[in-house]
Short mmCIF file of C-alpha atoms and ligand atoms in Angstrom, two decimals:
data_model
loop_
_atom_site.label_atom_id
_atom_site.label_comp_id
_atom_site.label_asym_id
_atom_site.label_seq_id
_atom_site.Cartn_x
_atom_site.Cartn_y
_atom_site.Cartn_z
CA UNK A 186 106.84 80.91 77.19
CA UNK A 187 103.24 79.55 76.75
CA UNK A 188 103.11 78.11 79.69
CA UNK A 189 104.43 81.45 81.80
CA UNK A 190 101.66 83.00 79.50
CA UNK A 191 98.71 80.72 80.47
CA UNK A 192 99.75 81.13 83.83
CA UNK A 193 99.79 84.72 83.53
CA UNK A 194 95.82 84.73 82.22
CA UNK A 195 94.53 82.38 85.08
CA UNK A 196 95.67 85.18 87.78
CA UNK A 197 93.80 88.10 89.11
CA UNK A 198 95.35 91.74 87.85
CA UNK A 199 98.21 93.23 90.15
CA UNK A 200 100.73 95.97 90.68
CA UNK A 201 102.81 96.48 87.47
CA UNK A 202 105.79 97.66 89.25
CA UNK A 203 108.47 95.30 88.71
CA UNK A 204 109.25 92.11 90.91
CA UNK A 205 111.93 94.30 93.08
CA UNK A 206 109.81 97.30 93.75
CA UNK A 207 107.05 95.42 94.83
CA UNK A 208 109.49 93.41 97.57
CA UNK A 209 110.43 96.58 99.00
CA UNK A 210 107.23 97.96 99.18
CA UNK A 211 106.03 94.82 101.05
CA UNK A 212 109.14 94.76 103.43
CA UNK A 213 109.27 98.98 104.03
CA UNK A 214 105.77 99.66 103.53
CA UNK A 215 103.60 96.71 104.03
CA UNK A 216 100.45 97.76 105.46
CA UNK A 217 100.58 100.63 103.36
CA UNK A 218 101.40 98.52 100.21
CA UNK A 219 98.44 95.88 100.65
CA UNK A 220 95.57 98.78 101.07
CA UNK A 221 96.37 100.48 97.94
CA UNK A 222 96.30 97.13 95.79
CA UNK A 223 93.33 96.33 97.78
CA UNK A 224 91.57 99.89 96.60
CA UNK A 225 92.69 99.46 92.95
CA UNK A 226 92.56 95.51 92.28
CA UNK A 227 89.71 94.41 94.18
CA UNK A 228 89.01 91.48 96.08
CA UNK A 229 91.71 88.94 94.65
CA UNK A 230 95.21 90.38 93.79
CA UNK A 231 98.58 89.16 92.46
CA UNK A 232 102.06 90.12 93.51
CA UNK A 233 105.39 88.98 92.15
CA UNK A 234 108.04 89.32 95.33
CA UNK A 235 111.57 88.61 94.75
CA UNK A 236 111.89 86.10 97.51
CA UNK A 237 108.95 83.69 96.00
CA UNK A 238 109.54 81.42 93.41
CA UNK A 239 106.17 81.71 91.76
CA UNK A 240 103.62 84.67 91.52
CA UNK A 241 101.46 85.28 95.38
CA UNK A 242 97.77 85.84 94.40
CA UNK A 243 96.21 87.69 98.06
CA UNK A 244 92.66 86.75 98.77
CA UNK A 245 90.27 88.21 101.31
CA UNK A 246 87.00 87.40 100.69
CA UNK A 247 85.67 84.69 103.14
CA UNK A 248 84.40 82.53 100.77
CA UNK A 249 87.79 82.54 99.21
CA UNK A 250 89.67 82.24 102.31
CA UNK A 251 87.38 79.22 102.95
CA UNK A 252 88.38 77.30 99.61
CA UNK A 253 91.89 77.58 100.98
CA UNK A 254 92.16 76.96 104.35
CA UNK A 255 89.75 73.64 103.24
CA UNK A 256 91.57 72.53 100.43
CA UNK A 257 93.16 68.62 100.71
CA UNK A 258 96.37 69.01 102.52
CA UNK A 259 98.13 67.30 99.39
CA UNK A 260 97.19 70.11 97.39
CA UNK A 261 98.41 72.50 99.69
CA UNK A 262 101.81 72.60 100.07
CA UNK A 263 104.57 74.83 102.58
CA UNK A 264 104.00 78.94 101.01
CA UNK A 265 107.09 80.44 102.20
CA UNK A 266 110.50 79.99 101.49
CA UNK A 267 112.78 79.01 104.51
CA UNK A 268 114.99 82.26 104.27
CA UNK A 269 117.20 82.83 106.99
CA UNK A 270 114.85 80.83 109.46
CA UNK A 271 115.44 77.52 108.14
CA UNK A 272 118.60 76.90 109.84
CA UNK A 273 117.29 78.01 113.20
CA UNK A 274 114.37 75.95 112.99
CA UNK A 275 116.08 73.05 111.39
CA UNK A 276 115.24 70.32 109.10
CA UNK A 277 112.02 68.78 111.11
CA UNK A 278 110.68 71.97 111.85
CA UNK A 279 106.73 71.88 111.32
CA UNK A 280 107.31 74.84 109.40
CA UNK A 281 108.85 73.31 106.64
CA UNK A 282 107.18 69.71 106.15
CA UNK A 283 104.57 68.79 103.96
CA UNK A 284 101.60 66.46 103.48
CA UNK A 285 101.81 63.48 105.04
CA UNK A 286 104.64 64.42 107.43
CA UNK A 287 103.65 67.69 107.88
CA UNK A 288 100.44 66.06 109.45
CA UNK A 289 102.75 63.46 111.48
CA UNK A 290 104.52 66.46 113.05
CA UNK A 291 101.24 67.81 114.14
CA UNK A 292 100.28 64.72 115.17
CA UNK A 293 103.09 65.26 117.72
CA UNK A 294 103.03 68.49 118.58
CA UNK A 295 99.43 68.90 119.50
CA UNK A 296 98.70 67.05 122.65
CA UNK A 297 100.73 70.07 124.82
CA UNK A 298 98.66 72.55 123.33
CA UNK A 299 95.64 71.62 123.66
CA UNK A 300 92.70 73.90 125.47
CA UNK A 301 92.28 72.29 128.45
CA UNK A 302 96.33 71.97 129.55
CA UNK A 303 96.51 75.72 129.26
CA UNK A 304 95.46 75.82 133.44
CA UNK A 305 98.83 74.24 134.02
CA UNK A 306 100.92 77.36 132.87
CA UNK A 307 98.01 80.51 133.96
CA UNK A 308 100.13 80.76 137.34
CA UNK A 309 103.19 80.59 135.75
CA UNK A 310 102.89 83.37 133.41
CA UNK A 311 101.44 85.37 135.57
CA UNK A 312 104.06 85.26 138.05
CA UNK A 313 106.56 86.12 135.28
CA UNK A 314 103.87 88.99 134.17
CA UNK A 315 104.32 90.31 138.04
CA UNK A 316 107.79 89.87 138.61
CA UNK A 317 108.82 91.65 135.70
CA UNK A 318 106.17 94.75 136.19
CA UNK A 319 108.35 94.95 139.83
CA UNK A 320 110.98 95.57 137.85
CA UNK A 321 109.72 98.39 134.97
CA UNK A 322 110.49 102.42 135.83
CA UNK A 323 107.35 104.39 136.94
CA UNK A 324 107.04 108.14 135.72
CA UNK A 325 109.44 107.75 132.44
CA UNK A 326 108.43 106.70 129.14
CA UNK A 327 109.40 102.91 129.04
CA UNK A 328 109.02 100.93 125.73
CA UNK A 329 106.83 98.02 126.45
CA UNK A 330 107.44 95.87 123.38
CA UNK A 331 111.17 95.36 124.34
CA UNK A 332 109.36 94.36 128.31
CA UNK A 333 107.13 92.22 126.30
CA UNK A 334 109.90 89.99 124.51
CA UNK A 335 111.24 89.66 127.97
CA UNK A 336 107.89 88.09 129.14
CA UNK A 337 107.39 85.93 126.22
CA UNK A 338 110.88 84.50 126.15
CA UNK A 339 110.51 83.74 130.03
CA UNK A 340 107.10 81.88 129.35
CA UNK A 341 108.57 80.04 126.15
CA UNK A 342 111.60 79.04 127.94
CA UNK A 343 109.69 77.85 131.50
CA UNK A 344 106.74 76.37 130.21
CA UNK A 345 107.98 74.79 126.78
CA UNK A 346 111.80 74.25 127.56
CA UNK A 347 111.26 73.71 131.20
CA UNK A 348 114.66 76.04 131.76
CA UNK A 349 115.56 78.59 134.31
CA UNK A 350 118.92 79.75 132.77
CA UNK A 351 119.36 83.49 132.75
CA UNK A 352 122.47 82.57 130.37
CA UNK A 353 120.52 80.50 128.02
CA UNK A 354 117.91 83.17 127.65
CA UNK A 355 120.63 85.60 126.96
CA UNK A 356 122.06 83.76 124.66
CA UNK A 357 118.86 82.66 122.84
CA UNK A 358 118.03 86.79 122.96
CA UNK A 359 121.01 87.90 121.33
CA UNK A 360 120.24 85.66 118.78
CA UNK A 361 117.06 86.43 118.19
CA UNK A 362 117.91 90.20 117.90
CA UNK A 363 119.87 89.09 114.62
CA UNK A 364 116.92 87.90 112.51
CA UNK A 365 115.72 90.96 113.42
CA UNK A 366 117.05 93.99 111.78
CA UNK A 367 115.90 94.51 108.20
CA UNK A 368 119.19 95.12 106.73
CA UNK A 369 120.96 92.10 108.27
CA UNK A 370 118.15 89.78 106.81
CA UNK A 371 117.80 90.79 103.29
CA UNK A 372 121.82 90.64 103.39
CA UNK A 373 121.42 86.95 105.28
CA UNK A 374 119.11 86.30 102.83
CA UNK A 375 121.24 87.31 100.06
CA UNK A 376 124.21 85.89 100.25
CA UNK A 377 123.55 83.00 102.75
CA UNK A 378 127.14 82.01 102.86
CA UNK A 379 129.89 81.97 105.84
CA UNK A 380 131.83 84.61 104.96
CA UNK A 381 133.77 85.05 108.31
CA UNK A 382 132.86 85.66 111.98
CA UNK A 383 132.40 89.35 110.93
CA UNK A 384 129.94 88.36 108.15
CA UNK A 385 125.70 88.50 108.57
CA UNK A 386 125.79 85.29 108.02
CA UNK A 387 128.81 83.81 109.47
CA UNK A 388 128.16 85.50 112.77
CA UNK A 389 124.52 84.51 113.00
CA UNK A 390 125.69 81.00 112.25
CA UNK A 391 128.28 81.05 115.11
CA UNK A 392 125.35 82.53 117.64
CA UNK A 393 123.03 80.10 116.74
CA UNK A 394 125.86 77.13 117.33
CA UNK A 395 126.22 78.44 120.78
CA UNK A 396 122.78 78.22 121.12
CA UNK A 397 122.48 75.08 119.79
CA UNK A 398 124.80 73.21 121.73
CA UNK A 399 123.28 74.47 125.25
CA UNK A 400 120.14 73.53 123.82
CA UNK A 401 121.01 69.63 123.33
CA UNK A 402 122.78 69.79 126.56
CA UNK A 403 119.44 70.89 128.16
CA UNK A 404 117.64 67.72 126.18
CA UNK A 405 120.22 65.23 127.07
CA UNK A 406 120.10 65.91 130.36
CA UNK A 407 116.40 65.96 130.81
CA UNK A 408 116.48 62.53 128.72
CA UNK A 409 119.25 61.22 131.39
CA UNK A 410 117.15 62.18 134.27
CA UNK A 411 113.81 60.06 133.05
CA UNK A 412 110.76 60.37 134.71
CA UNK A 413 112.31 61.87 137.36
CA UNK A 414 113.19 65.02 135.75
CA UNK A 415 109.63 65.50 134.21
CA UNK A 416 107.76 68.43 134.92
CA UNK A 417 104.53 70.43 133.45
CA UNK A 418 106.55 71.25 130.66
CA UNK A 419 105.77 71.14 127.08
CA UNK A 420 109.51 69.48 126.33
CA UNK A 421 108.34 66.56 129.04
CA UNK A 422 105.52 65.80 127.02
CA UNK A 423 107.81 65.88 123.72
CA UNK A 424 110.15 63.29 125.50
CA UNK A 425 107.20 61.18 126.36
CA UNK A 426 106.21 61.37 122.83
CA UNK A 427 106.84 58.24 120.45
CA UNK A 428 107.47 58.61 116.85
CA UNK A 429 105.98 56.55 113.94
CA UNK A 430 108.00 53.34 114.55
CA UNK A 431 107.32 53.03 117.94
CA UNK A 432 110.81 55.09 119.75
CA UNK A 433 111.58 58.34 121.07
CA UNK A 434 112.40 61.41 119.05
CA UNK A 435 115.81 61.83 117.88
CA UNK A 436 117.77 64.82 119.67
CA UNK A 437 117.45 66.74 116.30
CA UNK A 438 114.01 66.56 116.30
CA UNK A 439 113.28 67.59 119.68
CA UNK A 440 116.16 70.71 119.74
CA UNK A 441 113.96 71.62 116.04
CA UNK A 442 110.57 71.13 117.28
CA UNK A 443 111.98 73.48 120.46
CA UNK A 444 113.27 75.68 118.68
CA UNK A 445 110.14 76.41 115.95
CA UNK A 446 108.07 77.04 119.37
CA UNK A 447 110.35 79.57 120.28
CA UNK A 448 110.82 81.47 116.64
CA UNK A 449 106.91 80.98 115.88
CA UNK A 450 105.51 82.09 119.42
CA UNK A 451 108.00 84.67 121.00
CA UNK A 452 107.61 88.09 118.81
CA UNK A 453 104.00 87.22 117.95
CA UNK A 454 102.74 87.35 120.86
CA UNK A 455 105.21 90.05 122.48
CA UNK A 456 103.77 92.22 119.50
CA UNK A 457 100.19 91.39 119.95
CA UNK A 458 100.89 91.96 124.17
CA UNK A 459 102.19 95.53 123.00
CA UNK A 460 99.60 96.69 120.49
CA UNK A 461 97.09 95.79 123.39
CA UNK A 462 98.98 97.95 125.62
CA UNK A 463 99.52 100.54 123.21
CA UNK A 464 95.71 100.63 122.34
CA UNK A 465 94.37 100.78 126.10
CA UNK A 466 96.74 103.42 127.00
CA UNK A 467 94.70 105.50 124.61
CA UNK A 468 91.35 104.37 126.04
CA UNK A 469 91.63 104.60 130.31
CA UNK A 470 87.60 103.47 130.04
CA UNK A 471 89.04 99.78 128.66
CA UNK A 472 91.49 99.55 131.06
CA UNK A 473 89.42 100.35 133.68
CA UNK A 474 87.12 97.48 132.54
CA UNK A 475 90.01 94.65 132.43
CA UNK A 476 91.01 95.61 136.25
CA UNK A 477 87.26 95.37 137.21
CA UNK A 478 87.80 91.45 136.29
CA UNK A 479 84.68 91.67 133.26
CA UNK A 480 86.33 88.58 131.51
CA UNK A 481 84.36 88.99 128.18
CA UNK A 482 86.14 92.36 128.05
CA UNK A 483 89.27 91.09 128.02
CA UNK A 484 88.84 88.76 125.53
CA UNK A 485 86.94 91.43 123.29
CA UNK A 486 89.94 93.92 123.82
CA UNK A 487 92.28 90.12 122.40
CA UNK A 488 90.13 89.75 119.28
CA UNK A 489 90.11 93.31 118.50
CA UNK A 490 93.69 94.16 119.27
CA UNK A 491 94.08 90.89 116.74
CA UNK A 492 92.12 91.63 114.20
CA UNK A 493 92.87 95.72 113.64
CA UNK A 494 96.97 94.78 114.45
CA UNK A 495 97.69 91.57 113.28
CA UNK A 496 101.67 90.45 113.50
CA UNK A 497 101.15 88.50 110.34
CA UNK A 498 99.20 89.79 107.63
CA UNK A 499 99.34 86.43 104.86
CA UNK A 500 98.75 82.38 105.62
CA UNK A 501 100.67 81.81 102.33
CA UNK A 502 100.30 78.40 101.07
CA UNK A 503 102.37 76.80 97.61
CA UNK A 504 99.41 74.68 95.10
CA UNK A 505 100.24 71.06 94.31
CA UNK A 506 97.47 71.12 91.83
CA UNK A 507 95.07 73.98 90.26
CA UNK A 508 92.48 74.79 92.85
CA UNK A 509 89.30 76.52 92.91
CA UNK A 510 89.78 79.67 94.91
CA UNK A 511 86.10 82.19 94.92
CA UNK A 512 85.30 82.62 90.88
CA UNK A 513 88.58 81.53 89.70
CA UNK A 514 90.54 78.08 89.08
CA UNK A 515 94.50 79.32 90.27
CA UNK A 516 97.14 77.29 88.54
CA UNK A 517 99.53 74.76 90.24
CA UNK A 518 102.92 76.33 91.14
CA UNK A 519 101.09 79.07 92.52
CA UNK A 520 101.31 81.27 95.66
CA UNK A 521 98.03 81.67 97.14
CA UNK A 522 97.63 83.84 100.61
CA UNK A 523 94.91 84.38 102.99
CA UNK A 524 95.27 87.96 103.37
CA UNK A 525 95.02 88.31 107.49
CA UNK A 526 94.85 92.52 107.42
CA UNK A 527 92.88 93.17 104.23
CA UNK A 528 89.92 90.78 105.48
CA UNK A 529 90.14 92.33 109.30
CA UNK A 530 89.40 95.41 107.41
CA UNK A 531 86.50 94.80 105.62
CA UNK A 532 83.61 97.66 105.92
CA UNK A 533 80.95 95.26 105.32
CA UNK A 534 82.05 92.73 108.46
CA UNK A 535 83.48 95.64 110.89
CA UNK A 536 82.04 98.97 110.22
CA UNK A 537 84.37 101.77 110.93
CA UNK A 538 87.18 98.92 110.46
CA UNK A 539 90.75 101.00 111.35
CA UNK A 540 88.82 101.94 114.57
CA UNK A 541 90.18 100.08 117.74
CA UNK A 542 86.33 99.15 119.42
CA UNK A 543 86.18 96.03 121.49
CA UNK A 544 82.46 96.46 121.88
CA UNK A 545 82.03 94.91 118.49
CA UNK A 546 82.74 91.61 120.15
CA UNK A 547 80.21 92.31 122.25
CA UNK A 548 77.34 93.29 119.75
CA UNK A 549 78.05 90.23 117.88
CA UNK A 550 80.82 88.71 115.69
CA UNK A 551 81.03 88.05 111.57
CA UNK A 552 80.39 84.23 111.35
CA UNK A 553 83.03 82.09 109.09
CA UNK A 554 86.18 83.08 108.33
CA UNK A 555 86.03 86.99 109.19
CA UNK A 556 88.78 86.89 111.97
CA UNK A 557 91.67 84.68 110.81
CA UNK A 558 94.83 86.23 113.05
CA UNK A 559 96.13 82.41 113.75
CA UNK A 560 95.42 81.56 110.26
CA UNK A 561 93.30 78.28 109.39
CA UNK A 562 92.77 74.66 108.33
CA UNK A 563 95.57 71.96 108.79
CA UNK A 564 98.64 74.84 109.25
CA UNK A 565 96.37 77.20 111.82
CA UNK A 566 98.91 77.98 114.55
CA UNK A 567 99.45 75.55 116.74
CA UNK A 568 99.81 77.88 119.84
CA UNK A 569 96.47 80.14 119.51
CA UNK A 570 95.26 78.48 122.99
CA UNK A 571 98.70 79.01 124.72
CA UNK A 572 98.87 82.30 123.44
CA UNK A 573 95.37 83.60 123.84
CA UNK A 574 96.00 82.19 127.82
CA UNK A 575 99.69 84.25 127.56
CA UNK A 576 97.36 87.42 126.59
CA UNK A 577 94.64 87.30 129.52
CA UNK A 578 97.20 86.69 131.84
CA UNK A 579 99.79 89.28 130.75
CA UNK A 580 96.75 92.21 130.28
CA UNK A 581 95.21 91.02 133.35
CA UNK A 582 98.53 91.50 135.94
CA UNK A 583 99.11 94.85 134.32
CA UNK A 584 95.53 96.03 134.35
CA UNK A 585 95.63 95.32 137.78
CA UNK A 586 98.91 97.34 138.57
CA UNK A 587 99.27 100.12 136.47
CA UNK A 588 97.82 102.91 134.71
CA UNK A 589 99.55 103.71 131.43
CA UNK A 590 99.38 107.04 129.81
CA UNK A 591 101.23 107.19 126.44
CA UNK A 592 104.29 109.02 125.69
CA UNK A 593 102.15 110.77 122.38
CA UNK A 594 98.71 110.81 121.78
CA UNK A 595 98.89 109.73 118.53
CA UNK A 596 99.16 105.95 118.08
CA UNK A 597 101.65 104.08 116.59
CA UNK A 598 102.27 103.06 113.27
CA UNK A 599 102.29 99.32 112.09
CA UNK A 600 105.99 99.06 111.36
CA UNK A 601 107.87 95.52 110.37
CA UNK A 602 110.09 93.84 112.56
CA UNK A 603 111.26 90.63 110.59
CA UNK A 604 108.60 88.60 109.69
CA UNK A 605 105.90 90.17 112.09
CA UNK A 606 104.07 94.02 112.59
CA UNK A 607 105.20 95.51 115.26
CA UNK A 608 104.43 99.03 116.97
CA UNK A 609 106.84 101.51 115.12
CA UNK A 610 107.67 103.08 118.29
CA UNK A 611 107.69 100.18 120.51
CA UNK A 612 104.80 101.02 122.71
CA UNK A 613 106.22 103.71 124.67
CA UNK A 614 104.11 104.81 127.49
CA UNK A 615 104.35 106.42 131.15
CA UNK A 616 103.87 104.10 134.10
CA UNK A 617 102.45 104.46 137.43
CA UNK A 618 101.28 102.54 140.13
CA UNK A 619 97.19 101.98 140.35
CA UNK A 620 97.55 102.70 144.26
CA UNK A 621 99.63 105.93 144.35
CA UNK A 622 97.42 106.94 141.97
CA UNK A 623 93.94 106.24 144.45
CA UNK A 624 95.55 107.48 147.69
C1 HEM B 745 99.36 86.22 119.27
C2 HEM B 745 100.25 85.27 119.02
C3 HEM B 745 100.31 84.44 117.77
C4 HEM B 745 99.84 84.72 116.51
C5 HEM B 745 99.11 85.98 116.03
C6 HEM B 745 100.18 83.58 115.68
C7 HEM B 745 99.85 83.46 114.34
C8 HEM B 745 100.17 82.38 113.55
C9 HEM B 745 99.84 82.27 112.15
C10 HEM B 745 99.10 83.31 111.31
C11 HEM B 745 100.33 81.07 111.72
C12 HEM B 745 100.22 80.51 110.29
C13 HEM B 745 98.88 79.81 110.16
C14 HEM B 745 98.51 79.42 108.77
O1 HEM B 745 99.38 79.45 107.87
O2 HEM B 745 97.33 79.07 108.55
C15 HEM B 745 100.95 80.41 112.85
C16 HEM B 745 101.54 79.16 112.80
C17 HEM B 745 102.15 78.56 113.87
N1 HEM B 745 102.22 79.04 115.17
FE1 HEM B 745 101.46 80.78 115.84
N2 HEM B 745 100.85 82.65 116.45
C18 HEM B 745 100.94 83.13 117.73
C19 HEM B 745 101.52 82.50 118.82
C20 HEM B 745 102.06 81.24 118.80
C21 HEM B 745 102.60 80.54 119.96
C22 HEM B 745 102.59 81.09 121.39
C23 HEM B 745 103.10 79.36 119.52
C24 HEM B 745 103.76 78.23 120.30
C25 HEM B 745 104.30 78.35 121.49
C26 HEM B 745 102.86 79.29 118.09
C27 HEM B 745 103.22 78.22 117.28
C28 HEM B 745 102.92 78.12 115.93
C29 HEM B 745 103.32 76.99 115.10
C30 HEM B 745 104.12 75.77 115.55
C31 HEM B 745 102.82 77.25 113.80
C32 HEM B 745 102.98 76.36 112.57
C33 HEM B 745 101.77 75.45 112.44
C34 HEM B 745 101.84 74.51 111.24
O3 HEM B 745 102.59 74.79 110.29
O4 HEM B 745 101.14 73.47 111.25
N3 HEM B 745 102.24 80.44 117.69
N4 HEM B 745 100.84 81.21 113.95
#
C-alpha cells in the first residue's frame, strides 16, 4: 500500500478515468486521446492502460526524451508487453530481449542494414514499385494503403527472405490480416488460449504454423545449398552470421529474427508510403516537384509525412532502476514513453504543427531530439535506412507515373490499425497516367 502510494507521488498528474476507459480511448481514439492529456497535463503525463503492468508516464519534451533514449541499457528494459505478437515473432525476437542480449541480437542484425548496403536493393524495389503501378485501375478510386502492403511485403520477402513464392506471400498475408482487426486482437489478447480451429486464437495459431513450417523449409534449404545459394539478401547475410560461441544460428533464431523483420517493417512503412500519397494528392505543386527529380524534396516530403503522421506514436521503455527523466526522478517498475506525435507537434519546434509543409525541411530543422519517428538510443529501429530507401524509391516510381487526385478533399483521419496509424480511409484516390494526361 505504501509502496503503490510512493509510487503514485513520484509520477506526473494524468487522466482520472479508470484503467479500462483510458485503454479504449488509446486503442479507439488515440490521437485524439494523447492531445487532450497533452492540453490539460502538460509536458509529462501518466496513463494507467489495462494491457501494462505498471503505470506509462508520456514525455515530450526533448530534453526529456534525451534522458531516455540515453539512459544505460541495463536500466532500460523491453516497454511493451508481447501480446499477441510474441508468438509470431518468437522467443529470440529483438523485440523481446534485454540488456546484454538484447545488444547481442543487434550485434547481429545490424551489418544488413547498414547505410551504405541500401544501393543493393534501390533497383529492386523499384521494379516491384513499377510492376505493381502496371497493375493498379486508372479513373476509379483505388485504396492505396491495401497497394502499399502489397509493395512492402514484396520488398520484405525479396530483399530480406530472398523468396519469390506467390504462395508464401499469400500465406504470410492472410496471416498478417489477423493481427489486424481490433476486435480479433483484444479477444487474442484476452483469452490467449486454443480454443478450437474456429477460435481467435486457435485459428491464428494454426495460420501462423502453416507459415511457419514453409518458413524453415525456405531456411533449410538455403542452409543446404551453401554458398551457392547466397544472394544480396538480408537472410544470406544472417546465414553467414556466427553467434557468440563461434557457430551458425539455430533455425529458430533465424525463422524469429525473419519473422520480427517482417512484423516490424511491413505496415510501417506501407502506412508511412500511404500517408505520403494521401498528403501529395492534396498538394499537385509537391508532386510535381518529386517527378522533376529535386531529391531534397523528396526527402523533405519523408520527414514531414513522418513527423505530422507517424505509425507509432510511443518508444515505450520498462525502468530497471529510478531514472532521472526532465525535473523528475521516475520510479523503477515504471513505464516511461517517448511520446513520437505529441513532440512532432510542438508549436515552438514546427509552427503551424498539424499543417502538412515540407518546406520546413528546407528552412531549417529543430536540432536534438525534435523528430523521433524511428525512435532512439540502443532500441531505434533497426530498418530506418532500408525504409527511408523503400520511401524514395516507392514516391519516386509513382511520382513519375501518375497523377493522383483524391477521392474527397478532405484528408484522412489518423485511424489505428493494430499496433500502427493508419489512414482511416485507406488512401483512396483517382489514378491516371502522367502521359495521357500531357498529350
Ligand atoms: C517508415 C517505416 C518505419 C517506422 C516509422 C519504424 C519505426 C520504428 C520505431 C518507432 C521503433 C521503436 C524504436 C524505439 O523504441 O526506440 C522501431 C523498431 C524496430 N524497427 Fe522499425 N520502423 C519502420 C520500418 C522498419 C523496417 C523496414 C524494418 C526492417 C526491415 C524495421 C525493423 C525494426 C526493428 C527490428 C526494430 C526493433 C529494434 C530494437 O528493438 O532494437 N523497421 N521501428
Amino acid at each position: 500500500m505504501l509502496a503503490s502510494h510512493a509510487l503514485g507521488a513520484a509520477l506526473p498528474p494524468g487522466p482520472r478515468e479508470p484503467a479500462a476507459l483510458q485503454t479504449l480511448e488509446w486503442v479507439a481514439r488515440p490521437t485524439a486521446f494523447l492531445r487532450r492529456c497533452a492540453a490539460r497535463h502538460g509536458e509529462a503525463f501518466t496513463l494507467r492502460l489495462a494491457f501494462d503492468d505498471g503505470p506509462l508516464v508520456l514525455v515530450w519534451e526533448p530534453q526529456a526524451i534525451r534522458d531516455v533514449f540515453a539512459a544505460d541499457p541495463e536500466v532500460l528494459r523491453r516497454g511493451q508487453s508481447p501480446g499477441p505478437l510474441a508468438p509470431v515473432a518468437g522467443e529470440h525476437s529483438i523485440l523481446f530481449a534485454d540488456g546484454a542480449e538484447h545488444l547481442r541480437i543487434r550485434r547481429t542484425m545490424l551489418p544488413p542494414f547498414h547505410g551504405d548496403r541500401m544501393r543493393a536493393y534501390r533497383g529492386l524495389v523499384a521494379e516491384i514499385a513499377h510492376a505493381a503501378i502496371d497493375r493498379w485501375p486508372r479513373g476509379r478510386p483505388v485504396a492505396l494503403l491495401g497497394e502499399m502492403q502489397a509493395i512492402t511485403l514484396e520488398v520484405i520477402l525479396q530483399a530480406v527472405f530472398g523468396v519469390r513464392d506467390a504462395r508464401l506471400a499469400a500465406d504470410i498475408r492472410t496471416t498478417l490480416a489477423l493481427t489486424r482487426s481490433l476486435p480479433r486482437v483484444a479477444a487474442m489478447s484476452l483469452a490467449p488460449r486454443d480454443l478450437g480451429p474456429r477460435s481467435p486464437w486457435g485459428s491464428f495459431l494454426r495460420r501462423l504454423d502453416l507459415v511457419d513450417r514453409r518458413l524453415r523449409a525456405h531456411i533449410a534449404r538455403r542452409r543446404a545449398a551453401g554458398p551457392d545459394g547466397e544472394g544480396d539478401d538480408i537472410l544470406s547475410m544472417l546465414l553467414a552470421a556466427r553467434d557468440a560461441d563461434g557457430g551458425p544460428l539455430s533455425e529458430t533464431e533465424l525463422r524469429d529474427h525473419l519473422v520480427t523483420l517482417l512484423a516490424a517493417g511491413h505496415e510501417t512503412t506501407a502506412g508511412t508510403a500511404s500517408w505520403a500519397l494521401e498528403r501529395l494528392a492534396r498538394r499537385p505543386d509537391a508532386l510535381a516537384r518529386v517527378r522533376a527529380g529535386d531529391d531534397a524534396w523528396l526527402d523533405a516530403v519523408i520527414r514531414e509525412t513522418l513527423r505530422v503522421r507517424p505509425v507509432l506514436t510511443v518508444a515505450p521503455r520498462k525502468l530497471a532502476a529510478p531514472l532521472r527523466v526532465g525535473d523528475r526522478v521516475l520510479p523503477a517498475g515504471v513505464h516511461v514513453a517517448p511520446c513520437i506525435y505529441l513532440v512532432h507537434r510542438r508549436p515552438d519546434l514546427y509552427p503551424d504543427p498539424a499543417a502538412w509543409r515540407p518546406e520546413r525541411w528546407l528552412e531549417g530543422a529543430p536540432d536534438g531530439f525534435a523528430w523521433i519517428p524511428f525512435g532512439g538510443g540502443i532500441r531505434r529501429c533497426l530498418g530506418a535506412a532500408f525504409a527511408t530507401m523503400e520511401l524514395q524509391e516507392v514516391l519516386r516510381a509513382v511520382a513519375a507515373r501518375l497523377d493522383l487526385a483524391p477521392e474527397r478533399p478532405a484528408g484522412e483521419r489518423m485511424r489505428r490499425r493494430g499496433v500502427t496509424l493508419q489512414p482511416g480511409r485507406g488512401a483512396r484516390v483517382v489514378l491516371s497516367d502522367v502521359t495521357e494526361r500531357a498529350a
